[in-house]
Amino acid sequence: MGKKKITNEWKRHRVQILWALLTNSYLIGFVQGKIYKGKLKNLCVPGLNCYSCPGAAGTCPIGAMQAVIGNWNFKFAFYAAGFLMFVGALMGRFVCGWLCPFGLIQDLLYKIPFPRKLRTFKGDRLLRKLKYVVLLFFVILLPMFLVDVLGQGAPYFCKLICPVGTLEGGIPLVLLNKSMHGALGWLYAWKNVLLLFTVFLSILIYRPFCKYICPLGAVYSVFNPISVFRYRIDREKCVGCGACAKVCKMQVNPAENPNHPECIRCGQCKKACPKQCIH
């Protein structure tokens, strides 16, 4: 059973790796230390993939929202918001489980052996609401109202919090461009501390960034119960054995709520069900 579970997980990881390569296909950027700024950069990708990553061929939807919401660029703002709603209504948090590069990184970090893994802890459920607060304040309200003399906001989530930007953009660009070394300050140091903390937590806890911080996950979670791609339970077959809830690393009970906002559609519950009642 254990070997079969590992094999099934790596099937999903292969899809994650392929998608990460496709969305970061501008490989020459890692050689030149430059960001791709072609026409494809006007298109959003479903997952959290930093605009400043040297290999990024598209734009992070959360970064796009922050970039335009402060200067009232309605045309692009409507595009970014519409893109999020379309993807959410179509797939929900399937994106988190299969198409997000940082989700893949967290999955792999959790596989690193550690004396004691934390499945849950006191305050876990309350902390999961934090990502909605991050979405509201750092992605929407601050860029909208905290603006400069020209009336332009700043991407506060990317600037102050996002460890994805540090890992995919900040660190590679600094390593590849010596001219940036003199401009490093407290903010770069702070972002690296957050990244290291996130990496450590990801070894200890399954997907802590997805559970507690990610504003993109917050958006998609709203659509989970109504998305086109969602799970359905055959109540006549279900015997209430709890096998699905036992294997869920997001601590969801599919038998009770197969489309819980925290479900990332990893498919482990479907494979664990002895009666094959999850579809």
mmCIF file of C-alpha atoms in Angstrom, residues 44-263:
data_model
loop_
_atom_site.group_PDB
_atom_site.id
_atom_site.type_symbol
_atom_site.label_atom_id
_atom_site.label_comp_id
_atom_site.label_asym_id
_atom_site.label_seq_id
_atom_site.Cartn_x
_atom_site.Cartn_y
_atom_site.Cartn_z
ATOM 1 C CA CYS A 44 -1.560 35.198 -16.343
ATOM 2 C CA VAL A 45 -0.698 31.646 -15.332
ATOM 3 C CA PRO A 46 -3.013 29.738 -12.952
ATOM 4 C CA GLY A 47 -0.511 29.146 -10.128
ATOM 5 C CA LEU A 48 1.669 31.356 -7.953
ATOM 6 C CA ASN A 49 4.709 31.850 -10.184
ATOM 7 C CA CYS A 50 6.721 35.050 -9.723
ATOM 8 C CA TYR A 51 6.807 37.592 -12.570
ATOM 9 C CA SER A 52 10.440 38.323 -11.669
ATOM 10 C CA CYS A 53 11.633 34.758 -12.059
ATOM 11 C CA PRO A 54 14.226 34.841 -14.894
ATOM 12 C CA GLY A 55 12.510 31.880 -16.543
ATOM 13 C CA ALA A 56 8.893 33.015 -16.113
ATOM 14 C CA ALA A 57 7.016 33.213 -19.412
ATOM 15 C CA GLY A 58 3.772 34.513 -17.890
ATOM 16 C CA THR A 59 2.476 36.630 -15.037
ATOM 17 C CA CYS A 60 1.367 35.668 -11.540
ATOM 18 C CA PRO A 61 -2.348 36.596 -11.197
ATOM 19 C CA ILE A 62 -1.857 37.893 -7.651
ATOM 20 C CA GLY A 63 1.052 40.065 -8.769
ATOM 21 C CA ALA A 64 -1.017 41.316 -11.698
ATOM 22 C CA MET A 65 -3.902 42.307 -9.439
ATOM 23 C CA GLN A 66 -1.626 44.326 -7.157
ATOM 24 C CA ALA A 67 0.133 46.003 -10.061
ATOM 25 C CA VAL A 68 -3.046 47.474 -11.532
ATOM 26 C CA ILE A 69 -5.491 47.855 -8.661
ATOM 27 C CA GLY A 70 -3.707 50.906 -7.254
ATOM 28 C CA ASN A 71 -3.500 52.909 -10.477
ATOM 29 C CA TRP A 72 -7.021 52.002 -11.603
ATOM 30 C CA ASN A 73 -5.983 50.377 -14.835
ATOM 31 C CA PHE A 74 -9.464 48.917 -15.159
ATOM 32 C CA LYS A 75 -8.877 47.082 -18.426
ATOM 33 C CA PHE A 76 -6.105 44.890 -17.044
ATOM 34 C CA ALA A 77 -7.678 44.767 -13.577
ATOM 35 C CA PHE A 78 -10.830 43.277 -15.068
ATOM 36 C CA TYR A 79 -8.731 40.802 -17.040
ATOM 37 C CA ALA A 80 -6.826 39.632 -13.942
ATOM 38 C CA ALA A 81 -9.991 39.385 -11.833
ATOM 39 C CA GLY A 82 -11.846 37.649 -14.655
ATOM 40 C CA PHE A 83 -8.995 35.195 -15.127
ATOM 41 C CA LEU A 84 -9.055 34.275 -11.427
ATOM 42 C CA MET A 85 -12.813 33.776 -11.472
ATOM 43 C CA PHE A 86 -12.711 31.719 -14.661
ATOM 44 C CA VAL A 87 -9.943 29.406 -13.413
ATOM 45 C CA GLY A 88 -11.572 29.166 -9.991
ATOM 46 C CA ALA A 89 -14.989 28.328 -11.440
ATOM 47 C CA LEU A 90 -13.425 25.744 -13.733
ATOM 48 C CA MET A 91 -10.951 24.000 -11.426
ATOM 49 C CA GLY A 92 -11.065 25.447 -7.907
ATOM 50 C CA ARG A 93 -8.045 24.411 -5.870
ATOM 51 C CA PHE A 94 -7.080 21.754 -8.396
ATOM 52 C CA VAL A 95 -4.584 24.444 -9.434
ATOM 53 C CA CYS A 96 -2.977 24.280 -5.975
ATOM 54 C CA GLY A 97 -2.578 20.528 -6.104
ATOM 55 C CA TRP A 98 -1.443 20.104 -9.704
ATOM 56 C CA LEU A 99 -0.342 23.372 -11.351
ATOM 57 C CA CYS A 100 1.351 25.567 -8.741
ATOM 58 C CA PRO A 101 5.185 25.476 -8.782
ATOM 59 C CA PHE A 102 5.444 26.509 -5.139
ATOM 60 C CA GLY A 103 2.988 23.772 -4.228
ATOM 61 C CA LEU A 104 5.410 21.309 -5.829
ATOM 62 C CA ILE A 105 8.324 22.743 -3.838
ATOM 63 C CA GLN A 106 6.379 22.348 -0.595
ATOM 64 C CA ASP A 107 5.384 18.791 -1.527
ATOM 65 C CA LEU A 108 9.029 17.863 -2.045
ATOM 66 C CA LEU A 109 10.192 19.616 1.131
ATOM 67 C CA TYR A 110 7.649 17.654 3.177
ATOM 68 C CA LYS A 111 9.231 14.424 1.953
ATOM 69 C CA ILE A 112 12.464 15.306 3.796
ATOM 70 C CA PRO A 113 12.667 13.104 6.919
ATOM 71 C CA PHE A 114 12.061 14.851 10.234
ATOM 72 C CA PRO A 115 11.793 13.360 13.753
ATOM 73 C CA ARG A 116 8.194 14.493 14.139
ATOM 74 C CA LYS A 117 5.820 15.776 11.491
ATOM 75 C CA LEU A 118 2.935 17.975 12.627
ATOM 76 C CA ARG A 119 -0.345 16.825 11.112
ATOM 77 C CA THR A 120 -2.294 19.421 13.051
ATOM 78 C CA PHE A 121 -1.979 21.585 16.160
ATOM 79 C CA LYS A 122 -3.987 23.906 18.368
ATOM 80 C CA GLY A 123 -4.946 26.988 16.418
ATOM 81 C CA ASP A 124 -4.525 25.328 13.011
ATOM 82 C CA ARG A 125 -8.116 25.946 11.941
ATOM 83 C CA LEU A 126 -7.975 29.597 12.993
ATOM 84 C CA LEU A 127 -4.674 30.156 11.208
ATOM 85 C CA ARG A 128 -6.194 28.898 7.963
ATOM 86 C CA LYS A 129 -8.379 32.020 7.892
ATOM 87 C CA LEU A 130 -5.229 34.162 7.785
ATOM 88 C CA LYS A 131 -4.886 33.736 3.999
ATOM 89 C CA TYR A 132 -8.209 35.553 3.522
ATOM 90 C CA VAL A 133 -6.929 38.439 5.647
ATOM 91 C CA VAL A 134 -3.716 38.516 3.572
ATOM 92 C CA LEU A 135 -5.798 38.597 0.371
ATOM 93 C CA LEU A 136 -8.027 41.404 1.593
ATOM 94 C CA PHE A 137 -5.378 43.695 3.080
ATOM 95 C CA PHE A 138 -2.128 43.061 1.197
ATOM 96 C CA VAL A 139 -3.515 42.253 -2.263
ATOM 97 C CA ILE A 140 -6.593 44.507 -2.422
ATOM 98 C CA LEU A 141 -6.881 47.267 0.206
ATOM 99 C CA LEU A 142 -3.260 48.405 0.629
ATOM 100 C CA PRO A 143 -2.477 48.656 -3.122
ATOM 101 C CA MET A 144 -5.806 50.404 -3.642
ATOM 102 C CA PHE A 145 -5.597 53.040 -0.904
ATOM 103 C CA LEU A 146 -1.942 53.327 0.152
ATOM 104 C CA VAL A 147 -0.651 55.094 -2.956
ATOM 105 C CA ASP A 148 2.156 57.502 -3.846
ATOM 106 C CA VAL A 149 1.865 61.105 -5.069
ATOM 107 C CA LEU A 150 1.064 59.828 -8.559
ATOM 108 C CA GLY A 151 -1.822 57.757 -7.231
ATOM 109 C CA GLN A 152 -0.058 54.455 -7.802
ATOM 110 C CA GLY A 153 -0.055 51.639 -5.289
ATOM 111 C CA ALA A 154 2.631 49.040 -4.666
ATOM 112 C CA PRO A 155 2.505 45.218 -4.766
ATOM 113 C CA TYR A 156 2.584 44.953 -0.975
ATOM 114 C CA PHE A 157 2.138 41.195 -0.768
ATOM 115 C CA CYS A 158 4.977 40.605 -3.235
ATOM 116 C CA LYS A 159 7.134 43.270 -1.610
ATOM 117 C CA LEU A 160 6.683 42.383 2.060
ATOM 118 C CA ILE A 161 5.575 38.752 2.323
ATOM 119 C CA CYS A 162 5.735 36.464 -0.711
ATOM 120 C CA PRO A 163 8.480 33.819 -0.283
ATOM 121 C CA VAL A 164 7.830 32.625 -3.841
ATOM 122 C CA GLY A 165 9.153 35.894 -5.242
ATOM 123 C CA THR A 166 12.261 35.644 -3.077
ATOM 124 C CA LEU A 167 12.991 32.074 -4.156
ATOM 125 C CA GLU A 168 12.123 32.381 -7.842
ATOM 126 C CA GLY A 169 13.014 36.009 -8.493
ATOM 127 C CA GLY A 170 14.975 37.765 -5.770
ATOM 128 C CA ILE A 171 17.719 35.210 -5.125
ATOM 129 C CA PRO A 172 18.385 34.229 -8.786
ATOM 130 C CA LEU A 173 18.510 37.859 -9.964
ATOM 131 C CA VAL A 174 20.876 38.883 -7.161
ATOM 132 C CA LEU A 175 23.157 35.922 -7.844
ATOM 133 C CA LEU A 176 23.199 36.633 -11.593
ATOM 134 C CA ASN A 177 23.620 40.427 -11.358
ATOM 135 C CA LYS A 178 26.544 41.785 -9.322
ATOM 136 C CA SER A 179 25.240 45.306 -9.881
ATOM 137 C CA MET A 180 22.342 44.532 -7.527
ATOM 138 C CA HIS A 181 24.539 43.619 -4.571
ATOM 139 C CA GLY A 182 24.994 47.221 -3.486
ATOM 140 C CA ALA A 183 21.242 47.821 -3.434
ATOM 141 C CA LEU A 184 20.462 45.016 -0.984
ATOM 142 C CA GLY A 185 19.013 46.111 2.324
ATOM 143 C CA TRP A 186 16.773 45.164 5.212
ATOM 144 C CA LEU A 187 13.843 44.250 2.959
ATOM 145 C CA TYR A 188 15.861 41.634 1.062
ATOM 146 C CA ALA A 189 17.136 40.241 4.357
ATOM 147 C CA TRP A 190 13.597 40.160 5.783
ATOM 148 C CA LYS A 191 12.253 38.316 2.733
ATOM 149 C CA ASN A 192 15.034 35.732 3.005
ATOM 150 C CA VAL A 193 14.204 35.168 6.682
ATOM 151 C CA LEU A 194 10.552 34.570 5.709
ATOM 152 C CA LEU A 195 11.663 32.175 2.979
ATOM 153 C CA LEU A 196 13.881 30.172 5.341
ATOM 154 C CA PHE A 197 11.057 30.020 7.891
ATOM 155 C CA THR A 198 8.636 28.824 5.196
ATOM 156 C CA VAL A 199 11.099 26.154 4.038
ATOM 157 C CA PHE A 200 11.550 24.892 7.611
ATOM 158 C CA LEU A 201 7.792 24.801 8.234
ATOM 159 C CA SER A 202 7.280 22.966 4.930
ATOM 160 C CA ILE A 203 9.508 20.157 6.186
ATOM 161 C CA LEU A 204 7.533 19.993 9.414
ATOM 162 C CA ILE A 205 3.976 20.723 8.193
ATOM 163 C CA TYR A 206 2.366 19.774 4.890
ATOM 164 C CA ARG A 207 2.019 22.887 2.706
ATOM 165 C CA PRO A 208 1.987 25.591 5.420
ATOM 166 C CA PHE A 209 2.091 28.419 2.866
ATOM 167 C CA CYS A 210 -0.966 27.019 1.069
ATOM 168 C CA LYS A 211 -2.843 26.509 4.322
ATOM 169 C CA TYR A 212 -2.150 29.790 6.078
ATOM 170 C CA ILE A 213 -0.778 32.508 3.783
ATOM 171 C CA CYS A 214 -1.425 32.072 0.055
ATOM 172 C CA PRO A 215 -3.951 34.645 -1.253
ATOM 173 C CA LEU A 216 -4.303 32.721 -4.519
ATOM 174 C CA GLY A 217 -5.399 29.653 -2.564
ATOM 175 C CA ALA A 218 -7.870 31.903 -0.734
ATOM 176 C CA VAL A 219 -9.417 32.970 -4.047
ATOM 177 C CA TYR A 220 -9.656 29.457 -5.460
ATOM 178 C CA SER A 221 -11.011 28.017 -2.205
ATOM 179 C CA VAL A 222 -14.146 30.156 -2.568
ATOM 180 C CA PHE A 223 -14.886 28.382 -5.857
ATOM 181 C CA ASN A 224 -14.112 24.850 -4.651
ATOM 182 C CA PRO A 225 -17.742 23.871 -3.857
ATOM 183 C CA ILE A 226 -19.084 25.131 -7.207
ATOM 184 C CA SER A 227 -16.218 24.516 -9.664
ATOM 185 C CA VAL A 228 -16.828 22.380 -12.740
ATOM 186 C CA PHE A 229 -14.114 19.984 -11.656
ATOM 187 C CA ARG A 230 -15.167 18.839 -8.194
ATOM 188 C CA TYR A 231 -15.587 15.630 -6.242
ATOM 189 C CA ARG A 232 -18.853 13.762 -5.740
ATOM 190 C CA ILE A 233 -19.637 11.094 -3.141
ATOM 191 C CA ASP A 234 -21.759 8.040 -3.876
ATOM 192 C CA ARG A 235 -23.623 8.002 -0.561
ATOM 193 C CA GLU A 236 -25.085 4.563 -1.215
ATOM 194 C CA LYS A 237 -21.607 3.014 -1.417
ATOM 195 C CA CYS A 238 -19.949 4.996 1.393
ATOM 196 C CA VAL A 239 -19.601 2.962 4.606
ATOM 197 C CA GLY A 240 -18.055 5.737 6.695
ATOM 198 C CA CYS A 241 -14.753 3.898 7.216
ATOM 199 C CA GLY A 242 -12.739 7.107 7.411
ATOM 200 C CA ALA A 243 -10.012 5.916 5.013
ATOM 201 C CA CYS A 244 -10.314 9.063 2.898
ATOM 202 C CA ALA A 245 -9.971 11.411 5.870
ATOM 203 C CA LYS A 246 -6.993 9.443 7.198
ATOM 204 C CA VAL A 247 -4.872 9.969 4.075
ATOM 205 C CA CYS A 248 -5.798 13.632 3.533
ATOM 206 C CA LYS A 249 -2.783 15.821 4.329
ATOM 207 C CA MET A 250 -4.954 18.937 4.237
ATOM 208 C CA GLN A 251 -7.052 17.487 7.103
ATOM 209 C CA VAL A 252 -10.291 17.359 5.129
ATOM 210 C CA ASN A 253 -12.945 14.685 5.575
ATOM 211 C CA PRO A 254 -14.169 14.028 2.009
ATOM 212 C CA ALA A 255 -17.010 11.804 3.238
ATOM 213 C CA GLU A 256 -18.510 14.828 5.017
ATOM 214 C CA ASN A 257 -17.512 17.566 2.560
ATOM 215 C CA PRO A 258 -15.820 16.370 -0.639
ATOM 216 C CA ASN A 259 -15.402 19.965 -1.875
ATOM 217 C CA HIS A 260 -14.101 21.588 1.272
ATOM 218 C CA PRO A 261 -12.317 24.945 0.675
ATOM 219 C CA GLU A 262 -9.042 23.377 1.842
ATOM 220 C CA CYS A 263 -9.144 20.448 -0.617
#
